[in-house]
Amino acid sequence: MTGTRPIEPAALRLDGTIVAAGRRTPAGCVVLVGDRIGYAGRAADLPPELAAAAVPPPGWDRDVLLLPGLVDIHHHGGAGAEYGPDAAAGRRAAAHHRAHGSTTLVGSLVSNLPDQLVAGVAATSALVAAGELEGVHLEGPFLSHARRGAQNPAALTDVDPALVERLVAAAQRAGAPEALVQMTFAPERPGADALPAELARHGIIGAIGHTDAGEAQARTAIEQVVAGAARDGRALATHLFNGMRPLHHRDPGPVAAALSAARRGELVAEVIGDGAHLDAGLVAMLFELLGPDSIALITDALSACGMPPGRYTLGELDIVVDEQVCRLADGDSLAGSIATLLDVLRWVTTAAGVPLEDAVTAATATPARVSGLAATYGVGSLAPGARGDVLAVAEQEYDERSGRLQPLALRAVYRRGARV
């Protein structure tokens, strides 16, 4: 029979309500063929050749919600491990987040002294080459002392093009020449005017953050990033509102510049939806103002994610963690989160009241597109031909430990067609 692609007998069928591309599809199914999506849509419309080949897992619950695998483009670690020179630690952190539904991961490195930062890029890029991660995010070191948050002040410096070249070379030597996805920088740092073009030359997105810049300076930096057209051509704002000069009616600062650019479709705003970094009303406003296509939900998760309360580290700094909030041991600054992206999805939909369809877009399609990972890996969607990353959750389920109903209770994670 000509023109018909043979279907593998091992095709896997997952039935449920599909939540993707901004809509719900009840009585749907996703069929995994090898490591790819073979079909996603109404079960009634499933092609006959797939209907004959696809077999659901034993005991599969057809009442689950089927989401694209989550895409976290800003997180520092988990399970007691942090991304840096220790590749084994990075592998452990990635495994923790994958098991909780984040099937596409960009590992973030905090500011560090040059040699340590180069070593961290080398080790983390090796994880990209090995398929453990999809990219690397450099959060510094060209950041503001005044808005440094949990960045090591001893590592912060003015823009150094030679250091950028060393970091790019480290990724190339590790076998992942396109591993560096984004770099957070403060536009007011000396030398920052030339940085967006330098980053774009290597396919790296400029992200404004940890900045005390005024509105005009931030706007110019965003325009320079957009002109460089790295990845999908948009700029990023690193965890909007956090680590930057606050919005004021006579001094609007970088927040106003980022909001305006996002509204024009030129920037994607990272949003930490963990219940500690931003008020629920503010997050609801951002979704209403910008829409999910201009918001990337992130975790900014630390090594303490998945661990009990106690003392941990972020780079060279000591962190104190309670049941919900991470803070610097020396000072009161927030220092990342202990949330997975599925936790963020729960909080954004319950506390902030964002429709699940919009929250899923902001946790999958938008970060995948802005980072260029949708084009490179085919992630962030359930379209036929996309990578076989699927997250199955119960809309709500009774949790015996808390004695309460838990929304979006995890049932199964598939990455590249295989169950995690």
CSV table of C-alpha atoms in Angstrom, one decimal:
chain,number,residue,atom,x,y,z
A,1,MET,CA,0.0,0.0,0.0
A,2,THR,CA,1.8,3.1,-1.2
A,3,GLY,CA,1.8,6.4,0.7
A,4,THR,CA,1.1,4.8,4.1
A,5,ARG,CA,3.7,5.1,6.8
A,6,PRO,CA,4.0,1.7,8.7
A,7,ILE,CA,2.9,1.9,12.3
A,8,GLU,CA,5.0,0.2,15.0
A,9,PRO,CA,3.0,-2.5,16.9
A,10,ALA,CA,4.3,-1.0,20.2
A,11,ALA,CA,2.5,2.3,19.6
A,12,LEU,CA,1.0,3.4,23.0
A,13,ARG,CA,-2.4,5.0,23.4
A,14,LEU,CA,-3.2,7.4,26.3
A,15,ASP,CA,-6.8,8.3,26.6
A,16,GLY,CA,-8.1,11.3,28.5
A,17,THR,CA,-9.0,15.0,28.2
A,18,ILE,CA,-6.3,16.8,26.2
A,19,VAL,CA,-5.3,20.2,27.5
A,20,ALA,CA,-3.0,21.8,25.0
A,21,ALA,CA,-2.8,24.6,22.4
A,22,GLY,CA,-5.1,26.8,24.6
A,23,ARG,CA,-8.1,24.4,24.6
A,24,ARG,CA,-9.5,21.2,26.1
A,25,THR,CA,-10.4,18.2,24.0
A,26,PRO,CA,-12.6,15.8,26.0
A,27,ALA,CA,-12.7,12.2,25.0
A,28,GLY,CA,-9.3,12.6,23.4
A,29,CYS,CA,-6.3,10.4,23.1
A,30,VAL,CA,-2.6,10.8,22.5
A,31,VAL,CA,-0.7,8.0,20.6
A,32,LEU,CA,3.0,7.7,21.1
A,33,VAL,CA,4.9,6.1,18.2
A,34,GLY,CA,8.5,5.5,19.1
A,35,ASP,CA,9.8,8.7,20.6
A,36,ARG,CA,7.2,10.9,18.8
A,37,ILE,CA,3.6,12.0,19.0
A,38,GLY,CA,1.8,10.0,16.3
A,39,TYR,CA,-1.7,11.5,17.0
A,40,ALA,CA,-3.4,13.8,19.4
A,41,GLY,CA,-7.1,14.7,19.2
A,42,ARG,CA,-10.5,13.2,19.6
A,43,ALA,CA,-10.5,9.4,20.1
A,44,ALA,CA,-13.4,9.1,17.7
A,45,ASP,CA,-11.1,10.6,14.9
A,46,LEU,CA,-8.2,8.3,15.5
A,47,PRO,CA,-7.0,6.9,12.1
A,48,PRO,CA,-7.8,3.2,11.7
A,49,GLU,CA,-4.1,2.1,11.3
A,50,LEU,CA,-3.3,3.7,14.7
A,51,ALA,CA,-6.5,2.4,16.3
A,52,ALA,CA,-5.4,-1.1,15.4
A,53,ALA,CA,-1.8,-0.7,16.7
A,54,ALA,CA,-2.1,1.5,19.8
A,55,VAL,CA,-2.5,-0.3,23.1
A,56,PRO,CA,-3.2,1.6,26.4
A,57,PRO,CA,-1.1,0.8,29.4
A,58,PRO,CA,-2.7,-1.7,31.8
A,59,GLY,CA,-5.2,-0.1,34.2
A,60,TRP,CA,-5.0,3.3,32.4
A,61,ASP,CA,-7.4,5.9,33.8
A,62,ARG,CA,-9.3,7.5,31.0
A,63,ASP,CA,-10.4,10.4,33.2
A,64,VAL,CA,-6.9,12.0,33.4
A,65,LEU,CA,-5.9,15.2,31.8
A,66,LEU,CA,-3.2,14.9,29.2
A,67,LEU,CA,-0.8,17.8,29.0
A,68,PRO,CA,2.4,18.4,27.0
A,69,GLY,CA,5.5,17.7,29.1
A,70,LEU,CA,6.3,20.9,31.0
A,71,VAL,CA,9.2,23.2,30.0
A,72,ASP,CA,11.2,24.9,32.7
A,73,ILE,CA,13.7,27.3,31.3
A,74,HIS,CA,15.0,28.7,34.7
A,75,HIS,CA,15.8,26.4,37.5
A,76,HIS,CA,19.1,25.8,39.5
A,77,GLY,CA,18.7,22.4,40.9
A,78,GLY,CA,16.7,19.9,43.0
A,79,ALA,CA,16.9,16.7,45.2
A,80,GLY,CA,19.8,18.3,47.1
A,81,ALA,CA,21.9,18.9,44.0
A,82,GLU,CA,22.8,22.1,42.0
A,83,TYR,CA,23.9,22.7,38.4
A,84,GLY,CA,27.6,23.5,38.3
A,85,PRO,CA,31.0,21.8,37.8
A,86,ASP,CA,29.7,18.5,39.3
A,87,ALA,CA,27.9,16.8,36.4
A,88,ALA,CA,26.6,14.0,38.7
A,89,ALA,CA,24.8,16.6,40.8
A,90,GLY,CA,23.3,18.1,37.7
A,91,ARG,CA,22.1,14.7,36.6
A,92,ARG,CA,20.4,14.2,39.9
A,93,ALA,CA,18.7,17.6,39.8
A,94,ALA,CA,17.4,17.0,36.3
A,95,ALA,CA,16.0,13.5,37.2
A,96,HIS,CA,14.0,15.0,40.1
A,97,HIS,CA,12.3,17.6,37.9
A,98,ARG,CA,11.7,15.1,35.1
A,99,ALA,CA,10.0,12.8,37.5
A,100,HIS,CA,7.6,15.6,38.4
A,101,GLY,CA,6.6,16.4,34.9
A,102,SER,CA,9.2,18.8,33.6
A,103,THR,CA,10.4,16.9,30.5
A,104,THR,CA,12.3,19.8,29.0
A,105,LEU,CA,14.9,21.5,31.2
A,106,VAL,CA,17.2,24.5,30.9
A,107,GLY,CA,19.7,24.3,33.8
A,108,SER,CA,20.6,27.7,35.3
A,109,LEU,CA,24.0,28.7,36.7
A,110,VAL,CA,24.3,31.5,39.2
A,111,SER,CA,27.0,34.1,39.0
A,112,ASN,CA,30.5,32.8,39.8
A,113,LEU,CA,34.1,33.6,39.4
A,114,PRO,CA,35.3,33.1,35.8
A,115,ASP,CA,37.1,29.7,36.1
A,116,GLN,CA,34.2,28.2,38.2
A,117,LEU,CA,31.6,29.5,35.8
A,118,VAL,CA,33.5,28.1,32.8
A,119,ALA,CA,33.7,24.7,34.6
A,120,GLY,CA,30.0,24.9,35.3
A,121,VAL,CA,29.1,25.6,31.7
A,122,ALA,CA,31.3,22.7,30.6
A,123,ALA,CA,29.7,20.2,32.9
A,124,THR,CA,26.1,21.4,32.3
A,125,SER,CA,26.6,21.5,28.5
A,126,ALA,CA,27.8,17.9,28.7
A,127,LEU,CA,24.4,17.1,30.2
A,128,VAL,CA,22.8,18.8,27.2
A,129,ALA,CA,25.0,16.7,24.9
A,130,ALA,CA,23.9,13.5,26.8
A,131,GLY,CA,20.2,14.4,26.5
A,132,GLU,CA,19.7,15.1,30.2
A,133,LEU,CA,19.0,18.8,29.7
A,134,GLU,CA,18.0,20.8,26.7
A,135,GLY,CA,20.0,24.0,27.5
A,136,VAL,CA,21.9,26.2,29.9
A,137,HIS,CA,20.9,29.6,31.3
A,138,LEU,CA,23.6,31.9,32.6
A,139,GLU,CA,22.2,34.1,35.4
A,140,GLY,CA,25.0,36.6,35.5
A,141,PRO,CA,27.7,37.6,36.2
A,142,PHE,CA,27.0,40.9,34.6
A,143,LEU,CA,24.4,41.9,37.2
A,144,SER,CA,23.6,44.8,39.5
A,145,HIS,CA,24.9,44.9,43.0
A,146,ALA,CA,21.9,46.8,44.1
A,147,ARG,CA,19.5,44.2,42.7
A,148,ARG,CA,21.6,41.1,43.1
A,149,GLY,CA,19.2,39.1,45.3
A,150,ALA,CA,20.8,35.8,46.0
A,151,GLN,CA,23.7,36.3,43.6
A,152,ASN,CA,27.2,36.2,45.1
A,153,PRO,CA,28.4,39.9,45.2
A,154,ALA,CA,32.1,38.8,44.8
A,155,ALA,CA,31.3,37.3,41.4
A,156,LEU,CA,29.4,40.3,39.9
A,157,THR,CA,31.4,42.2,37.3
A,158,ASP,CA,31.1,44.6,34.3
A,159,VAL,CA,30.5,43.0,30.9
A,160,ASP,CA,33.6,41.1,29.7
A,161,PRO,CA,33.3,39.9,26.0
A,162,ALA,CA,36.3,37.6,26.6
A,163,LEU,CA,34.4,35.7,29.3
A,164,VAL,CA,31.5,35.3,27.0
A,165,GLU,CA,33.8,33.7,24.4
A,166,ARG,CA,35.2,31.4,27.0
A,167,LEU,CA,31.8,30.3,28.1
A,168,VAL,CA,30.7,29.6,24.5
A,169,ALA,CA,34.0,27.7,23.9
A,170,ALA,CA,33.3,25.5,27.0
A,171,ALA,CA,29.9,24.5,25.6
A,172,GLN,CA,31.5,23.7,22.2
A,173,ARG,CA,34.1,21.5,23.8
A,174,ALA,CA,31.4,19.7,25.7
A,175,GLY,CA,29.8,18.7,22.4
A,176,ALA,CA,26.8,21.0,22.7
A,177,PRO,CA,27.6,24.2,20.7
A,178,GLU,CA,24.1,25.5,21.0
A,179,ALA,CA,23.6,24.7,24.7
A,180,LEU,CA,23.7,28.3,25.9
A,181,VAL,CA,20.1,29.4,25.6
A,182,GLN,CA,19.9,32.7,27.5
A,183,MET,CA,22.0,35.1,29.6
A,184,THR,CA,20.6,37.4,32.3
A,185,PHE,CA,22.3,40.8,32.4
A,186,ALA,CA,21.8,44.3,33.8
A,187,PRO,CA,21.6,46.9,31.1
A,188,GLU,CA,23.3,49.5,33.3
A,189,ARG,CA,26.5,47.6,33.6
A,190,PRO,CA,29.4,49.2,31.7
A,191,GLY,CA,29.8,47.4,28.4
A,192,ALA,CA,26.2,46.1,28.3
A,193,ASP,CA,25.4,48.2,25.2
A,194,ALA,CA,27.4,45.7,23.1
A,195,LEU,CA,26.4,42.6,24.9
A,196,PRO,CA,23.0,41.7,23.1
A,197,ALA,CA,24.7,41.7,19.7
A,198,GLU,CA,27.5,39.6,21.0
A,199,LEU,CA,25.1,37.1,22.6
A,200,ALA,CA,22.9,37.0,19.5
A,201,ARG,CA,26.0,36.1,17.4
A,202,HIS,CA,26.2,32.9,19.4
A,203,GLY,CA,22.4,32.2,19.4
A,204,ILE,CA,22.0,33.3,23.0
A,205,ILE,CA,19.0,35.3,24.1
A,206,GLY,CA,19.6,38.4,26.2
A,207,ALA,CA,17.4,38.5,29.3
A,208,ILE,CA,17.2,41.7,31.4
A,209,GLY,CA,17.2,41.0,35.1
A,210,HIS,CA,18.9,41.7,38.4
A,211,THR,CA,18.9,45.3,37.2
A,212,ASP,CA,18.5,48.8,38.7
A,213,ALA,CA,18.1,50.3,35.2
A,214,GLY,CA,15.7,53.0,34.4
A,215,GLU,CA,12.9,52.5,31.9
A,216,ALA,CA,14.7,54.1,28.9
A,217,GLN,CA,17.8,52.1,29.5
A,218,ALA,CA,15.9,48.9,29.9
A,219,ARG,CA,13.8,49.7,26.8
A,220,THR,CA,17.0,50.2,24.7
A,221,ALA,CA,18.5,47.0,25.9
A,222,ILE,CA,15.3,45.1,25.0
A,223,GLU,CA,15.3,46.7,21.5
A,224,GLN,CA,18.9,45.6,21.1
A,225,VAL,CA,18.1,42.0,22.1
A,226,VAL,CA,15.1,41.9,19.6
A,227,ALA,CA,17.3,43.3,16.8
A,228,GLY,CA,19.8,40.4,17.4
A,229,ALA,CA,16.9,38.0,16.6
A,230,ALA,CA,18.4,35.1,18.6
A,231,ARG,CA,16.2,32.0,18.9
A,232,ASP,CA,12.6,33.1,18.1
A,233,GLY,CA,13.6,36.7,18.1
A,234,ARG,CA,12.1,37.8,21.4
A,235,ALA,CA,13.8,39.1,24.5
A,236,LEU,CA,13.3,37.7,28.0
A,237,ALA,CA,12.8,39.3,31.4
A,238,THR,CA,14.3,37.2,34.1
A,239,HIS,CA,11.6,36.6,36.9
A,240,LEU,CA,9.7,39.8,36.2
A,241,PHE,CA,9.3,42.1,39.3
A,242,ASN,CA,11.9,40.0,41.3
A,243,GLY,CA,15.5,41.2,41.3
A,244,MET,CA,14.8,44.5,39.6
A,245,ARG,CA,13.9,48.1,40.4
A,246,PRO,CA,10.2,48.1,41.3
A,247,LEU,CA,7.5,49.8,39.2
A,248,HIS,CA,6.8,53.4,40.4
A,249,HIS,CA,4.5,55.9,38.8
A,250,ARG,CA,7.3,58.5,38.5
A,251,ASP,CA,10.1,56.0,38.0
A,252,PRO,CA,8.7,53.0,36.0
A,253,GLY,CA,12.0,51.3,35.6
A,254,PRO,CA,12.6,47.9,33.8
A,255,VAL,CA,9.2,46.5,34.7
A,256,ALA,CA,7.4,49.1,32.5
A,257,ALA,CA,9.8,48.5,29.7
A,258,ALA,CA,9.3,44.7,29.9
A,259,LEU,CA,5.5,44.9,30.1
A,260,SER,CA,5.3,47.2,27.1
A,261,ALA,CA,7.6,45.0,25.1
A,262,ALA,CA,5.7,41.9,26.1
A,263,ARG,CA,2.4,43.5,25.1
A,264,ARG,CA,4.0,44.2,21.7
A,265,GLY,CA,5.0,40.6,21.3
A,266,GLU,CA,8.7,41.4,21.6
A,267,LEU,CA,9.5,39.9,25.0
A,268,VAL,CA,8.5,37.0,27.2
A,269,ALA,CA,8.2,37.6,30.9
A,270,GLU,CA,9.4,34.9,33.2
A,271,VAL,CA,7.0,34.5,36.2
A,272,ILE,CA,7.8,32.5,39.4
A,273,GLY,CA,4.4,31.2,40.4
A,274,ASP,CA,5.4,29.6,43.7
A,275,GLY,CA,3.1,31.6,46.1
A,276,ALA,CA,6.1,33.4,47.6
A,277,HIS,CA,7.7,35.6,44.9
A,278,LEU,CA,4.5,37.2,43.5
A,279,ASP,CA,1.0,38.0,44.8
A,280,ALA,CA,-1.8,36.0,43.2
A,281,GLY,CA,-3.6,39.1,42.1
A,282,LEU,CA,-0.5,40.3,40.3
A,283,VAL,CA,-0.1,37.0,38.5
A,284,ALA,CA,-3.7,37.1,37.5
A,285,MET,CA,-3.2,40.6,36.2
A,286,LEU,CA,-0.2,39.6,34.1
A,287,PHE,CA,-2.1,36.9,32.4
A,288,GLU,CA,-5.0,39.2,31.6
A,289,LEU,CA,-2.7,42.0,30.4
A,290,LEU,CA,-0.1,40.0,28.5
A,291,GLY,CA,-1.8,36.7,27.7
A,292,PRO,CA,-0.1,33.2,28.0
A,293,ASP,CA,1.9,33.7,24.8
A,294,SER,CA,4.1,36.3,26.5
A,295,ILE,CA,4.5,34.6,29.8
A,296,ALA,CA,6.9,31.7,30.7
A,297,LEU,CA,6.1,30.1,34.0
A,298,ILE,CA,9.3,29.1,35.8
A,299,THR,CA,10.4,27.6,39.1
A,300,ASP,CA,13.8,29.2,39.9
A,301,ALA,CA,14.1,26.0,41.9
A,302,LEU,CA,17.1,25.4,44.1
A,303,SER,CA,18.9,22.3,45.3
A,304,ALA,CA,16.4,22.3,48.2
A,305,CYS,CA,13.5,21.4,45.9
A,306,GLY,CA,12.2,18.1,47.0
A,307,MET,CA,14.2,18.2,50.3
A,308,PRO,CA,13.1,18.9,53.9
A,309,PRO,CA,13.5,22.3,55.5
A,310,GLY,CA,17.0,23.2,56.5
A,311,ARG,CA,20.2,25.0,55.3
A,312,TYR,CA,21.4,24.6,51.7
A,313,THR,CA,23.6,26.5,49.3
A,314,LEU,CA,23.2,28.4,46.1
A,315,GLY,CA,26.6,28.8,44.5
A,316,GLU,CA,28.7,30.1,47.3
A,317,LEU,CA,25.9,31.5,49.4
A,318,ASP,CA,24.1,29.8,52.4
A,319,ILE,CA,20.3,29.5,52.0
A,320,VAL,CA,17.7,28.8,54.8
A,321,VAL,CA,14.6,27.0,53.6
A,322,ASP,CA,11.3,26.5,55.5
A,323,GLU,CA,8.1,24.8,54.2
A,324,GLN,CA,7.6,27.3,51.4
A,325,VAL,CA,10.2,30.1,51.3
A,326,CYS,CA,14.0,30.1,50.5
A,327,ARG,CA,16.0,33.1,51.9
A,328,LEU,CA,19.6,34.0,52.2
A,329,ALA,CA,21.0,33.1,55.6
A,330,ASP,CA,22.8,36.4,55.6
A,331,GLY,CA,19.9,38.9,55.0
A,332,ASP,CA,16.3,38.5,54.2
A,333,SER,CA,16.4,38.3,50.4
A,334,LEU,CA,14.3,35.6,48.6
A,335,ALA,CA,16.6,33.0,47.1
A,336,GLY,CA,14.7,30.9,44.5
A,337,SER,CA,12.1,28.4,45.2
A,338,ILE,CA,11.4,24.8,46.2
A,339,ALA,CA,8.7,24.3,43.6
A,340,THR,CA,8.5,22.0,40.6
A,341,LEU,CA,6.8,23.4,37.5
A,342,LEU,CA,3.8,21.2,38.3
A,343,ASP,CA,3.6,22.9,41.7
A,344,VAL,CA,3.7,26.3,39.9
A,345,LEU,CA,0.9,25.1,37.6
A,346,ARG,CA,-1.2,24.2,40.6
A,347,TRP,CA,-0.7,27.5,42.4
A,348,VAL,CA,-1.3,29.6,39.3
A,349,THR,CA,-4.6,27.9,38.5
A,350,THR,CA,-5.9,27.7,42.1
A,351,ALA,CA,-4.6,30.7,44.0
A,352,ALA,CA,-4.3,33.1,41.0
A,353,GLY,CA,-7.4,31.7,39.2
A,354,VAL,CA,-5.7,31.5,35.8
A,355,PRO,CA,-7.6,29.1,33.4
A,356,LEU,CA,-5.7,25.8,33.2
A,357,GLU,CA,-5.6,26.1,29.4
A,358,ASP,CA,-3.6,29.4,29.7
A,359,ALA,CA,-1.4,28.2,32.5
A,360,VAL,CA,-0.4,25.1,30.4
A,361,THR,CA,0.5,27.3,27.5
A,362,ALA,CA,2.7,29.4,29.7
A,363,ALA,CA,4.4,26.3,31.1
A,364,THR,CA,4.9,24.5,27.8
A,365,ALA,CA,4.5,26.2,24.4
A,366,THR,CA,5.6,29.7,25.3
A,367,PRO,CA,8.9,28.8,27.0
A,368,ALA,CA,9.6,26.2,24.3
A,369,ARG,CA,9.2,28.7,21.5
A,370,VAL,CA,11.1,31.7,23.1
A,371,SER,CA,14.0,29.4,23.9
A,372,GLY,CA,14.2,27.9,20.5
A,373,LEU,CA,13.7,24.5,21.9
A,374,ALA,CA,10.4,24.0,20.1
A,375,ALA,CA,12.2,24.3,16.8
A,376,THR,CA,15.3,22.3,17.9
A,377,TYR,CA,13.6,19.4,19.8
A,378,GLY,CA,10.0,19.6,18.9
A,379,VAL,CA,8.8,20.1,22.5
A,380,GLY,CA,6.1,22.1,24.2
A,381,SER,CA,3.1,20.7,22.3
A,382,LEU,CA,1.2,17.5,21.5
A,383,ALA,CA,1.2,18.1,17.7
A,384,PRO,CA,1.9,15.0,15.6
A,385,GLY,CA,5.6,14.7,15.0
A,386,ALA,CA,6.5,16.5,18.2
A,387,ARG,CA,8.7,14.8,20.8
A,388,GLY,CA,6.7,12.2,22.8
A,389,ASP,CA,6.5,14.2,26.0
A,390,VAL,CA,3.2,13.8,27.8
A,391,LEU,CA,2.1,14.6,31.4
A,392,ALA,CA,-0.9,12.8,32.8
A,393,VAL,CA,-2.6,14.3,35.8
A,394,ALA,CA,-5.9,13.8,37.7
A,395,GLU,CA,-7.9,17.0,37.8
A,396,GLN,CA,-8.1,16.5,41.5
A,397,GLU,CA,-7.4,13.7,43.9
A,398,TYR,CA,-7.6,13.1,47.6
A,399,ASP,CA,-4.2,13.4,49.3
A,400,GLU,CA,-4.0,11.2,52.4
A,401,ARG,CA,-1.0,13.1,53.9
A,402,SER,CA,-2.7,16.5,53.8
A,403,GLY,CA,-6.2,15.3,54.1
A,404,ARG,CA,-7.2,17.6,51.3
A,405,LEU,CA,-8.0,17.3,47.6
A,406,GLN,CA,-4.9,18.0,45.5
A,407,PRO,CA,-5.4,19.6,42.1
A,408,LEU,CA,-3.5,18.2,39.1
A,409,ALA,CA,-2.3,15.1,40.9
A,410,LEU,CA,0.5,13.4,39.1
A,411,ARG,CA,-0.3,10.1,37.4
A,412,ALA,CA,2.3,9.5,34.7
A,413,VAL,CA,5.2,11.2,32.9
A,414,TYR,CA,6.4,10.2,29.4
A,415,ARG,CA,9.5,11.6,27.8
A,416,ARG,CA,10.6,10.7,24.3
A,417,GLY,CA,7.8,8.1,24.3
A,418,ALA,CA,9.0,6.2,27.4
A,419,ARG,CA,7.6,6.4,30.8
A,420,VAL,CA,9.7,8.2,33.3
